[in-house]
Short mmCIF file of N, CA, C and O in Angstrom, two decimals:
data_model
loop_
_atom_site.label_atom_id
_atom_site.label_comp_id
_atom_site.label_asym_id
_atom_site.label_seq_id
_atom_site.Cartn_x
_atom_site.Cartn_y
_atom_site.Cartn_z
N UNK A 1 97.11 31.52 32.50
CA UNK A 1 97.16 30.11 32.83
C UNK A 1 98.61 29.66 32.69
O UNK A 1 99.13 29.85 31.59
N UNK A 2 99.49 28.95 33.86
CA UNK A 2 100.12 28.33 33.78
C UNK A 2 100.65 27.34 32.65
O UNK A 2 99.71 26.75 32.12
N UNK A 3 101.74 27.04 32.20
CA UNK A 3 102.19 25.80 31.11
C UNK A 3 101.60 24.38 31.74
O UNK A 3 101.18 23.42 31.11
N UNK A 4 101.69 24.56 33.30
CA UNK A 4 101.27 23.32 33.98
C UNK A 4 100.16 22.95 33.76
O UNK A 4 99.88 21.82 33.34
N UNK A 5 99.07 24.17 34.09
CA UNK A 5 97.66 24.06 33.83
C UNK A 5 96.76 23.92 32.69
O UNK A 5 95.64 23.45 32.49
N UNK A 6 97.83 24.62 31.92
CA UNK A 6 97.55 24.30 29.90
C UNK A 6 97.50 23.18 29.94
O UNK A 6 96.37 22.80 29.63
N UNK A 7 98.25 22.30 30.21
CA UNK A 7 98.83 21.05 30.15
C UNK A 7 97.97 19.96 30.28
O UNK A 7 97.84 19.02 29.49
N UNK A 8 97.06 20.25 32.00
CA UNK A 8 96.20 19.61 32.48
C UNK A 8 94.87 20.07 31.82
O UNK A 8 93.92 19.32 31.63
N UNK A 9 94.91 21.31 31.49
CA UNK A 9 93.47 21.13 30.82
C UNK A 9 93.32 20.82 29.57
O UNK A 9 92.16 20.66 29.21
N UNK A 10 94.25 20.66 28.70
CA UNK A 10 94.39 20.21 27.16
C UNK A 10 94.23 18.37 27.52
O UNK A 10 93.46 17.71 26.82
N UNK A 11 94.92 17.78 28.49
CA UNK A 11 94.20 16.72 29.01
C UNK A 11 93.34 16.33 28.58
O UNK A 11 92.99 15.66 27.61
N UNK A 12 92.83 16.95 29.64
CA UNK A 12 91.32 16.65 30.57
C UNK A 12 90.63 17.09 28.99
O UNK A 12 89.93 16.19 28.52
N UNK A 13 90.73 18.02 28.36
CA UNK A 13 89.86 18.10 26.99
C UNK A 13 89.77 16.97 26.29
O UNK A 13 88.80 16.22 26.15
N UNK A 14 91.17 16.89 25.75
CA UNK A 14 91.62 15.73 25.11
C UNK A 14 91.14 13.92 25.90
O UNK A 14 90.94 13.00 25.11
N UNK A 15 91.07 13.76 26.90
CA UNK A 15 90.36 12.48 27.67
C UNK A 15 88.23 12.77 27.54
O UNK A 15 87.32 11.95 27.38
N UNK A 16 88.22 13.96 27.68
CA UNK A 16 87.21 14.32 27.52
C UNK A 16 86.40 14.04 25.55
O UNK A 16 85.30 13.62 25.19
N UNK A 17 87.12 14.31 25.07
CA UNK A 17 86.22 13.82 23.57
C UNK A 17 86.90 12.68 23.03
O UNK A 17 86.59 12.47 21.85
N UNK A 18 87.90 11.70 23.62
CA UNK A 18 88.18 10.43 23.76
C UNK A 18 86.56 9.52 24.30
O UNK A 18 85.86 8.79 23.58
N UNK A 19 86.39 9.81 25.45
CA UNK A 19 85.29 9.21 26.19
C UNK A 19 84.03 9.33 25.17
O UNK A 19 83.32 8.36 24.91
N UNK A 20 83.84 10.65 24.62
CA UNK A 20 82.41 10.92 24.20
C UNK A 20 82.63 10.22 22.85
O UNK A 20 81.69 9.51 22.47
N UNK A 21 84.03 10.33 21.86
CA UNK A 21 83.93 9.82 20.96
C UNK A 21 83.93 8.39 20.69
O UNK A 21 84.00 8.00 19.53
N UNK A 22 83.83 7.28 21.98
CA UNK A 22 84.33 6.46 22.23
C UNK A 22 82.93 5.58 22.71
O UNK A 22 82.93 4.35 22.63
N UNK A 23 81.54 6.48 23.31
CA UNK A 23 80.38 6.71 23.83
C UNK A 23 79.84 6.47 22.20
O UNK A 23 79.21 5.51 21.78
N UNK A 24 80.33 7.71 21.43
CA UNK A 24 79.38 7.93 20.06
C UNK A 24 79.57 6.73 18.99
O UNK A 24 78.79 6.48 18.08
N UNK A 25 80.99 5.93 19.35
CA UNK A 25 81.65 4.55 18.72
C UNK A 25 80.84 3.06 19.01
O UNK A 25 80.43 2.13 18.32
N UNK A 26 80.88 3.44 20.53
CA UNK A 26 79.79 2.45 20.91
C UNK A 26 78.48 2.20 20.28
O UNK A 26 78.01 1.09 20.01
N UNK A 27 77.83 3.58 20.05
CA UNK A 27 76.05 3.22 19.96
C UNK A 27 76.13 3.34 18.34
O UNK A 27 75.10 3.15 17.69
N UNK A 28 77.05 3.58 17.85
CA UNK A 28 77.18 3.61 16.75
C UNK A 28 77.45 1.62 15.76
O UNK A 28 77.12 1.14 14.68
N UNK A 29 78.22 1.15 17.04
CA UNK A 29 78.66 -0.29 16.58
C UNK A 29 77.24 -1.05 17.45
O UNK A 29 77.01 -2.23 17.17
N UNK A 30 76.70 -0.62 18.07
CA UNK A 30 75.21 -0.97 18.76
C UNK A 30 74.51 -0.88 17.49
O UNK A 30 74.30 -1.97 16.98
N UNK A 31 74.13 0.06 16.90
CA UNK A 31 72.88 0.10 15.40
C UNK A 31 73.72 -0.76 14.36
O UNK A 31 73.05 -1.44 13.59
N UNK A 32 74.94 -0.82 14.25
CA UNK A 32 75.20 -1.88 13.33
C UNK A 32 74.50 -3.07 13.67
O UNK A 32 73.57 -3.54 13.01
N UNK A 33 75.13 -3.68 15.07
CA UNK A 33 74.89 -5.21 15.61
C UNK A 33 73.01 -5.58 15.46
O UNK A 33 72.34 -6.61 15.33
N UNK A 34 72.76 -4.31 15.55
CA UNK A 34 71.21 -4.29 15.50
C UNK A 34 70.50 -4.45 14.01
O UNK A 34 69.62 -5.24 13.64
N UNK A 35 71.22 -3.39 13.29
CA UNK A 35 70.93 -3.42 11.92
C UNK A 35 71.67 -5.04 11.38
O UNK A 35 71.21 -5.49 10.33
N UNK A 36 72.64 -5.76 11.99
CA UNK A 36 73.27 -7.04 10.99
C UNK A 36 72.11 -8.05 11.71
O UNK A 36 71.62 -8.90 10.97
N UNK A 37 71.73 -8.03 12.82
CA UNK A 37 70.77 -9.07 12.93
C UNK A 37 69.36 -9.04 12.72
O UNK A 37 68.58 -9.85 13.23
N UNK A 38 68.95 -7.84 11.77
CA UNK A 38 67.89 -7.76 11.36
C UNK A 38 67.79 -8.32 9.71
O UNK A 38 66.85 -8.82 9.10
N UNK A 39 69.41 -7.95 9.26
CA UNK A 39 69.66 -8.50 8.26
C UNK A 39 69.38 -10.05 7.77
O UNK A 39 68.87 -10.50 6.74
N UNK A 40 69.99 -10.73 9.02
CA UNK A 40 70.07 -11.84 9.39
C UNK A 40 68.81 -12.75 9.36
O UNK A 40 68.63 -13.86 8.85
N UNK A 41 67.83 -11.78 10.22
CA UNK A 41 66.49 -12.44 10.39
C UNK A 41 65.87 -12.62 8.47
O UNK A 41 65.54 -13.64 7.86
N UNK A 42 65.92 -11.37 8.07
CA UNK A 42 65.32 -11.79 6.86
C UNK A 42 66.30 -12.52 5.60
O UNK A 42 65.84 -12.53 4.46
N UNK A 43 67.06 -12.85 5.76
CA UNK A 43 67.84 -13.60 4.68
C UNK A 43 67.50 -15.15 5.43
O UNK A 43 67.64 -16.11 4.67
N UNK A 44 66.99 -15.53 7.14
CA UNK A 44 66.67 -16.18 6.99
C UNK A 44 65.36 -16.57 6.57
O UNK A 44 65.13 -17.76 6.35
N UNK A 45 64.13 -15.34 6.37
CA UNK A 45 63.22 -15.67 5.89
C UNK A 45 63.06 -15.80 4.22
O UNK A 45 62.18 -16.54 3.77
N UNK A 46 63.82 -15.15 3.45
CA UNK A 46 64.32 -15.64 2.45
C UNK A 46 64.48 -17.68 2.09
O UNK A 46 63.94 -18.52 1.37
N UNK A 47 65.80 -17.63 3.33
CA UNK A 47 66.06 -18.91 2.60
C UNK A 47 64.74 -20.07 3.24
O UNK A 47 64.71 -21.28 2.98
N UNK A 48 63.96 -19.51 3.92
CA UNK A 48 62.86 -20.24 4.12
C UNK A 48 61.87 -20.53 3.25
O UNK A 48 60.82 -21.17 3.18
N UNK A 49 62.34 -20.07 2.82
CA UNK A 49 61.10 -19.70 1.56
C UNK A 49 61.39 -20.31 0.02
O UNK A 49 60.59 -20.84 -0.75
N UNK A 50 62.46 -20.12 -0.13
CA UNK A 50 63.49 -21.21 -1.06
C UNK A 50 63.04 -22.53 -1.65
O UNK A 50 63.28 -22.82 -2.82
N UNK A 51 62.33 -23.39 -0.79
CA UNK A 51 61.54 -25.13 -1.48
C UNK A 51 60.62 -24.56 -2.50
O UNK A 51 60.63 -24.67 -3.72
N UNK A 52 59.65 -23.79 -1.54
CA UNK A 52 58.35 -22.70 -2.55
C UNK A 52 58.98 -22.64 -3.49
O UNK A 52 58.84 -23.43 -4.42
N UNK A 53 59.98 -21.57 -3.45
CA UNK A 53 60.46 -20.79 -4.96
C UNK A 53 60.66 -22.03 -5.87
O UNK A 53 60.12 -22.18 -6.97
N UNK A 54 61.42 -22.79 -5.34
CA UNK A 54 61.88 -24.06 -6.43
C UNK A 54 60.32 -24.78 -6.70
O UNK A 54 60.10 -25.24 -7.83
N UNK A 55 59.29 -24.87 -5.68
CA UNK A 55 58.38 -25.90 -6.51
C UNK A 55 57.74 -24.83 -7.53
O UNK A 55 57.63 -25.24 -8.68
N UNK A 56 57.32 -23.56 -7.29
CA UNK A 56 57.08 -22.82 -8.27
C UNK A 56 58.08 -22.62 -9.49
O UNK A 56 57.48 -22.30 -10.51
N UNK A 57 59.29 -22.72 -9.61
CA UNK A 57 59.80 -22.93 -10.59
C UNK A 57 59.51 -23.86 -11.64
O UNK A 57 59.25 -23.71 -12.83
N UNK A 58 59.62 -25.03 -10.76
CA UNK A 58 59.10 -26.33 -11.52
C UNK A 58 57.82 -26.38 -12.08
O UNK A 58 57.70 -27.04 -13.11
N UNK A 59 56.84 -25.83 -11.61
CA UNK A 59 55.60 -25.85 -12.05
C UNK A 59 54.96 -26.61 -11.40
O UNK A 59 53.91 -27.07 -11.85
N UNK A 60 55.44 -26.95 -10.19
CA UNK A 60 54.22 -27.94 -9.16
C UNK A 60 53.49 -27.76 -8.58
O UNK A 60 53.86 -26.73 -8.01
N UNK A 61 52.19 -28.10 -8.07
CA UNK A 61 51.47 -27.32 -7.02
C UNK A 61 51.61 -27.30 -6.17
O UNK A 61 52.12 -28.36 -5.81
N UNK A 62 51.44 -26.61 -5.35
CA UNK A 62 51.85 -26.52 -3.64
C UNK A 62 50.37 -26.31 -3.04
O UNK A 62 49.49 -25.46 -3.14
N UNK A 63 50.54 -27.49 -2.37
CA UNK A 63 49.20 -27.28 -1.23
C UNK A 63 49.33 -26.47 0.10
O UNK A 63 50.44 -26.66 0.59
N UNK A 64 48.68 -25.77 0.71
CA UNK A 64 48.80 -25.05 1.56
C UNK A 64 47.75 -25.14 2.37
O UNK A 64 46.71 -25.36 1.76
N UNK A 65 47.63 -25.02 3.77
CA UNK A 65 46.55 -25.02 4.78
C UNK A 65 46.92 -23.65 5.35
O UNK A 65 48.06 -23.40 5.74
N UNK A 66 45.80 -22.69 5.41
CA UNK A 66 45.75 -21.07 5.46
C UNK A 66 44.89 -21.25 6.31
O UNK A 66 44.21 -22.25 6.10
N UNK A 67 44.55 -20.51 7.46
CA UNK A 67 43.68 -20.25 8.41
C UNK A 67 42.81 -19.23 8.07
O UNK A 67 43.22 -18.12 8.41
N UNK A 68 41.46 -19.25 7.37
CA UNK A 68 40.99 -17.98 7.38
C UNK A 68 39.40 -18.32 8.04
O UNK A 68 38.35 -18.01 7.48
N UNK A 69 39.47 -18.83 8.95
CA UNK A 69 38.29 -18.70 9.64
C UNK A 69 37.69 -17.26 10.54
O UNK A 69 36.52 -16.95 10.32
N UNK A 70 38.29 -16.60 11.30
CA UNK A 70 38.61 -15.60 11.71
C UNK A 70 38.92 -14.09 11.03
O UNK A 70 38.84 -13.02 11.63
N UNK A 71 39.35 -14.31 9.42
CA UNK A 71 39.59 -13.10 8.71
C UNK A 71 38.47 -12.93 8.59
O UNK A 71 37.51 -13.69 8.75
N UNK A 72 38.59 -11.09 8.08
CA UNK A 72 37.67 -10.49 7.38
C UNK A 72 36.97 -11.22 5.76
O UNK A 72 37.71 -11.77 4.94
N UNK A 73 35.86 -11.11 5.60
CA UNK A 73 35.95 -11.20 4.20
C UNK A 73 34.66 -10.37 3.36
O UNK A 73 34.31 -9.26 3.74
N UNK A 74 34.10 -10.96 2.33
CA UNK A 74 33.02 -9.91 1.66
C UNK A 74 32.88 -10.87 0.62
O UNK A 74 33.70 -11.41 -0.12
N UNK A 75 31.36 -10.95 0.78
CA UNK A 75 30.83 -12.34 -0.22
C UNK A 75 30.09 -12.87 0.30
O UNK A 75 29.85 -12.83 1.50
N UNK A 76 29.45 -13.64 -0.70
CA UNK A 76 28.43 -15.34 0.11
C UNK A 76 29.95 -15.83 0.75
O UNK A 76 31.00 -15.68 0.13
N UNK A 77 29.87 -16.39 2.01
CA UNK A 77 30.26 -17.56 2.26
C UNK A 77 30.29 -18.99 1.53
O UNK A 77 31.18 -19.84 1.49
N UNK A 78 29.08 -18.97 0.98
CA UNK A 78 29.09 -20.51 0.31
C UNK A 78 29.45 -20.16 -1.24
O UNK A 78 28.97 -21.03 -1.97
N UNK A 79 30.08 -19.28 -1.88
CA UNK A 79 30.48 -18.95 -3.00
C UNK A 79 31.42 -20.10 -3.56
O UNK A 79 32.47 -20.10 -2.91
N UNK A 80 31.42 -21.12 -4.59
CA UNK A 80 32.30 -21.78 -5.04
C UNK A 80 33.94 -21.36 -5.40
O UNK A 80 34.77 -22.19 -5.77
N UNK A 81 34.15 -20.24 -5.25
CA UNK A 81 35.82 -19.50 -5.61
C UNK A 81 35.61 -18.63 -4.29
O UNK A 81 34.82 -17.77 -3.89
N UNK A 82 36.82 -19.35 -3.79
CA UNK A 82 37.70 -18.14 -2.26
C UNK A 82 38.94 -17.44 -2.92
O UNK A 82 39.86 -18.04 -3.47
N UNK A 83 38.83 -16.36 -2.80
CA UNK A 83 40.18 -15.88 -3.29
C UNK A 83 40.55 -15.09 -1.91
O UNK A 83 39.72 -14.39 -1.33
N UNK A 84 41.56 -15.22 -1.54
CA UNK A 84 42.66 -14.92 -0.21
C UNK A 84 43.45 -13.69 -0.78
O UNK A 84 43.99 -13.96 -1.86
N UNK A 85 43.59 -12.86 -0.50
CA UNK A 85 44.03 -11.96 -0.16
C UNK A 85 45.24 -11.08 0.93
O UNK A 85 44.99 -10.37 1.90
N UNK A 86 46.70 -11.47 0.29
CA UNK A 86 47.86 -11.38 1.69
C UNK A 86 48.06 -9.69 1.46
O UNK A 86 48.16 -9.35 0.28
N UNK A 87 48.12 -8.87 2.25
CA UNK A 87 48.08 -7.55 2.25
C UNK A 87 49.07 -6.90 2.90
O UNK A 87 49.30 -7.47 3.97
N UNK A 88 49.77 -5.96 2.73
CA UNK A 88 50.69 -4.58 3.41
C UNK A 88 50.25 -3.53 3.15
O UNK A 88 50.10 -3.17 1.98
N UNK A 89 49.89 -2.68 4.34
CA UNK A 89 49.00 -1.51 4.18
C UNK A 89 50.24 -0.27 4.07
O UNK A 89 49.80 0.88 4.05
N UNK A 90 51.47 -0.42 4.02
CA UNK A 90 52.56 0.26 3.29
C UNK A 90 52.79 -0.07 1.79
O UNK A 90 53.10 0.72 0.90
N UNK A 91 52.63 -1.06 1.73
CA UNK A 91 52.57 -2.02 0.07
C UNK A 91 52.20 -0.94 -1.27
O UNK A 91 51.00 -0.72 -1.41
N UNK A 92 52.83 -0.49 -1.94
CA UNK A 92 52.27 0.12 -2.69
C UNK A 92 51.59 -0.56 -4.19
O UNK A 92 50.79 -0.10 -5.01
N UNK A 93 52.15 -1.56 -4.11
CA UNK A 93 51.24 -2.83 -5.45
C UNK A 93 49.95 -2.97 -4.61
O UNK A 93 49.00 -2.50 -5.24
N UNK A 94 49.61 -3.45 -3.41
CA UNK A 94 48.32 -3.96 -2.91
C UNK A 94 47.48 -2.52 -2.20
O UNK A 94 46.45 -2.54 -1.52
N UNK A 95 48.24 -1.41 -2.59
CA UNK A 95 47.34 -0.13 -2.50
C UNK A 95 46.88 -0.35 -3.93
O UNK A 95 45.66 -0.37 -4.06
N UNK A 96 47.50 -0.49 -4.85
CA UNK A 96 46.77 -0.49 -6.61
C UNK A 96 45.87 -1.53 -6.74
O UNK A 96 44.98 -1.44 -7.59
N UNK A 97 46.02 -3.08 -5.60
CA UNK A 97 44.95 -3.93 -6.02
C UNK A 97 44.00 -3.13 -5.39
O UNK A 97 42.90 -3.04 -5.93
N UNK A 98 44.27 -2.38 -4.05
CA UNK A 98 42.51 -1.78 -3.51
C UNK A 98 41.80 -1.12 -4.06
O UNK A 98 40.59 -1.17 -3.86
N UNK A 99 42.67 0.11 -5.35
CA UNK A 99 42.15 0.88 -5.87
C UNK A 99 41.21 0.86 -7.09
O UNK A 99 40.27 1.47 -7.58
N UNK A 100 42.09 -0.32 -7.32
CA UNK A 100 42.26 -0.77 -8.76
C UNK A 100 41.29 -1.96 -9.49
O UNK A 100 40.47 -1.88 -10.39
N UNK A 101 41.68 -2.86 -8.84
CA UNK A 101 41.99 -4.14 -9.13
C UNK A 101 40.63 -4.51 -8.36
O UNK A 101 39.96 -5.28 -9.05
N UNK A 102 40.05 -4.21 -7.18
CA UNK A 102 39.44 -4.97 -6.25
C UNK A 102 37.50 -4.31 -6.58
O UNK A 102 36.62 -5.12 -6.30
N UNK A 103 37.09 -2.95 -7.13
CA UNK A 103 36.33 -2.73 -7.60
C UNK A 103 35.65 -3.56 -8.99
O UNK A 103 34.46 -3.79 -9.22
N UNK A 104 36.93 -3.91 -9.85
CA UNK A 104 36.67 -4.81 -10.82
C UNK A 104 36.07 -6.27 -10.45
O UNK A 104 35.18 -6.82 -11.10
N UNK A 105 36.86 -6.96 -9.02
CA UNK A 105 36.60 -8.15 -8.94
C UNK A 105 35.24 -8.41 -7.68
O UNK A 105 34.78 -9.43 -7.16
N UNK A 106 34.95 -6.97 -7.54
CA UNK A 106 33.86 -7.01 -6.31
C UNK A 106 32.35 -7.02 -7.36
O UNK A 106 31.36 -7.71 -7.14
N UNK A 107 32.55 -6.11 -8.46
CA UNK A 107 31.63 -5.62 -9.30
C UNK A 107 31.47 -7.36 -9.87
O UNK A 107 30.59 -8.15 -9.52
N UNK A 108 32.72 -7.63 -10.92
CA UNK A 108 32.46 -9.39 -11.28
C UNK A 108 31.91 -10.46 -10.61
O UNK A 108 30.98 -11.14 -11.06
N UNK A 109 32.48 -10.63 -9.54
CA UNK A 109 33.19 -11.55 -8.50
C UNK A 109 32.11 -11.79 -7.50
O UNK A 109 31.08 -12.47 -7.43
N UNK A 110 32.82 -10.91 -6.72
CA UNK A 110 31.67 -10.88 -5.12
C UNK A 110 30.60 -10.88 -4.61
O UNK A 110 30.17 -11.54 -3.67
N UNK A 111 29.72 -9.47 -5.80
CA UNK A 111 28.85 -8.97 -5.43
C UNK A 111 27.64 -10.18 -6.41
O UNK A 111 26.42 -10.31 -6.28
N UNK A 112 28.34 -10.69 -7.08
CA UNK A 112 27.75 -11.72 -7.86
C UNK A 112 27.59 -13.38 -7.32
O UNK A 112 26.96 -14.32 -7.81
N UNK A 113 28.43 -13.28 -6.15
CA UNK A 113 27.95 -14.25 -5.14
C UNK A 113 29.23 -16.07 -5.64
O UNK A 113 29.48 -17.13 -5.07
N UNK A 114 29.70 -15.31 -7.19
CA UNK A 114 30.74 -16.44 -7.92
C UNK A 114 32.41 -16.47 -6.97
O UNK A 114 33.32 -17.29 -7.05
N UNK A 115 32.29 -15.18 -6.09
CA UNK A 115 33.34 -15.64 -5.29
C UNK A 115 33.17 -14.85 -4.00
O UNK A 115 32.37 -13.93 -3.83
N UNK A 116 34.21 -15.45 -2.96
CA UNK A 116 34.26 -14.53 -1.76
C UNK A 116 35.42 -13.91 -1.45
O UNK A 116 36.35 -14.51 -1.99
N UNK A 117 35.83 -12.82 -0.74
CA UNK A 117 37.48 -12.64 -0.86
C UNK A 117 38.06 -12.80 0.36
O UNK A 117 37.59 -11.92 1.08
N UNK A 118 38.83 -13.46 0.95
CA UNK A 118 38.86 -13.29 2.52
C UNK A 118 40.33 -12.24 2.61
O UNK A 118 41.24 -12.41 1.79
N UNK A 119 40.43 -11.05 3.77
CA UNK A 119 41.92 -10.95 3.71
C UNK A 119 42.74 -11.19 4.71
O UNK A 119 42.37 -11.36 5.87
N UNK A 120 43.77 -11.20 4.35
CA UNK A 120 44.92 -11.12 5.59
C UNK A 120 45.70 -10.52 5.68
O UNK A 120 46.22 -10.18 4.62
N UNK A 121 46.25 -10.01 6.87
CA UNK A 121 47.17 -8.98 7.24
C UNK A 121 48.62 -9.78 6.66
O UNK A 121 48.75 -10.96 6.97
N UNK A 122 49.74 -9.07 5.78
CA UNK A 122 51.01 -9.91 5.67
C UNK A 122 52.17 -8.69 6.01
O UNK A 122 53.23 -8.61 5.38
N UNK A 123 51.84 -7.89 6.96
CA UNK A 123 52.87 -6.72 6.69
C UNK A 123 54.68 -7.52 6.20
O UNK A 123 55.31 -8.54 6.45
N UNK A 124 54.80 -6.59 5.61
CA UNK A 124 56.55 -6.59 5.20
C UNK A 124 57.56 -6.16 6.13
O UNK A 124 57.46 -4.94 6.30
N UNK A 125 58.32 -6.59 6.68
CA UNK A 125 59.60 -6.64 7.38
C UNK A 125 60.49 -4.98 6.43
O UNK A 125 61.32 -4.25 6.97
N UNK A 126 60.24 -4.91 5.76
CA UNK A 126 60.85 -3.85 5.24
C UNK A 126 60.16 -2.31 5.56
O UNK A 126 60.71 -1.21 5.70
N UNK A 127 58.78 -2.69 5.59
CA UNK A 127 57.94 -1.05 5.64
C UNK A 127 57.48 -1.30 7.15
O UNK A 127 56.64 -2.04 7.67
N UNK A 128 58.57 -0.20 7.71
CA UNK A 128 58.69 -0.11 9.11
C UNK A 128 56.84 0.16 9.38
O UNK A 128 56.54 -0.80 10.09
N UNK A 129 56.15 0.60 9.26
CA UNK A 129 54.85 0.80 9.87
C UNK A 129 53.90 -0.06 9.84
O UNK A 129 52.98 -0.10 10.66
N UNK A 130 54.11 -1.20 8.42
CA UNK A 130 52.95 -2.25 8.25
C UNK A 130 52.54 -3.09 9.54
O UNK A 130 51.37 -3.28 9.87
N UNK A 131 53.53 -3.51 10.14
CA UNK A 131 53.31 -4.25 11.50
C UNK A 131 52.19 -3.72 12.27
O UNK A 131 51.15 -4.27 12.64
N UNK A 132 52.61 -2.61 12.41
CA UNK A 132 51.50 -1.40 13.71
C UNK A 132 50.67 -1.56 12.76
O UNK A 132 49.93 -2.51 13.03
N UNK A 133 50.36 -0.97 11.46
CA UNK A 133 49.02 -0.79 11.09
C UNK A 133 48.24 -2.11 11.04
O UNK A 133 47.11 -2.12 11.51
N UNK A 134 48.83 -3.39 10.43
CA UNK A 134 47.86 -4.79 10.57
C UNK A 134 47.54 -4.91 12.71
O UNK A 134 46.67 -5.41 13.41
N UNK A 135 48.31 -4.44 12.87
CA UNK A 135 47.80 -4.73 14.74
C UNK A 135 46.66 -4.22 15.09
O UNK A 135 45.85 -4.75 15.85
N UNK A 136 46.52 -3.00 14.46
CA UNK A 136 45.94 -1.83 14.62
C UNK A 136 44.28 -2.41 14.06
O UNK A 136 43.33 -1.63 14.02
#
């Protein structure tokens, strides 16, 4: 090979993993922009959430209107105590209430007609699969 042709093909190499490294820079600053506005989304659900935290600080009650006409539940219906139930089927605390926790209050509770439990799907923004599985 020519000095000329060395020349041109050390180039053409050299323009060549410019481009690709430049390709791999791109999708690389792509999963950032992706990963900072996911960030984004939940720091704003955070600060949404912020009045709550403070009236629970204070010790106030917070009234809430919950839709559970449509959930699942298990019980009399006309049971004087509803207990609601927010769930992540990645969740590993509300895998311990199913295991755990929910035999105790079905055996007390439910099956005794003193309460009903309704649940709801709450997947977490963090456990990439909860979404699909509450859809599911």
């Amino acid at each position: 090979m020519t000095p000329r042709l060395l020349s041109i093909a050390v180039l053409c190499a050299a323009f060549t993993l410019t481009a690709c490294a430049q390709s791999s820079n791109d999708a690389e600053i792509e999963a950032l922009r992706a990963e900072l506005e996911q960030i984004k989304k939940e720091l704003k659900e955070v600060r949404d959430l912020a009045p709550i935290k403070q009236l629970i600080a204070d010790n106030k009650p917070i009234d809430l209107m919950i839709d559970i006409e449509n959930a699942p539940t298990k019980g009399d219906p006309n049971a004087p105590l509803v207990l609601v139930e927010f769930s992540d089927y990645q969740c590993p605390a509300c895998g311990r209430f199913a295991t755990q926790l929910y035999p105790v209050l079905a055996e007390q509770l439910i099956d005794t007609g003193k309460a009903r439990l309704v649940f709801l799907d709450f997947p977490l923004t963090r456990h990439e699969q909860a979404f699909g599985a509450a859809v599911a």
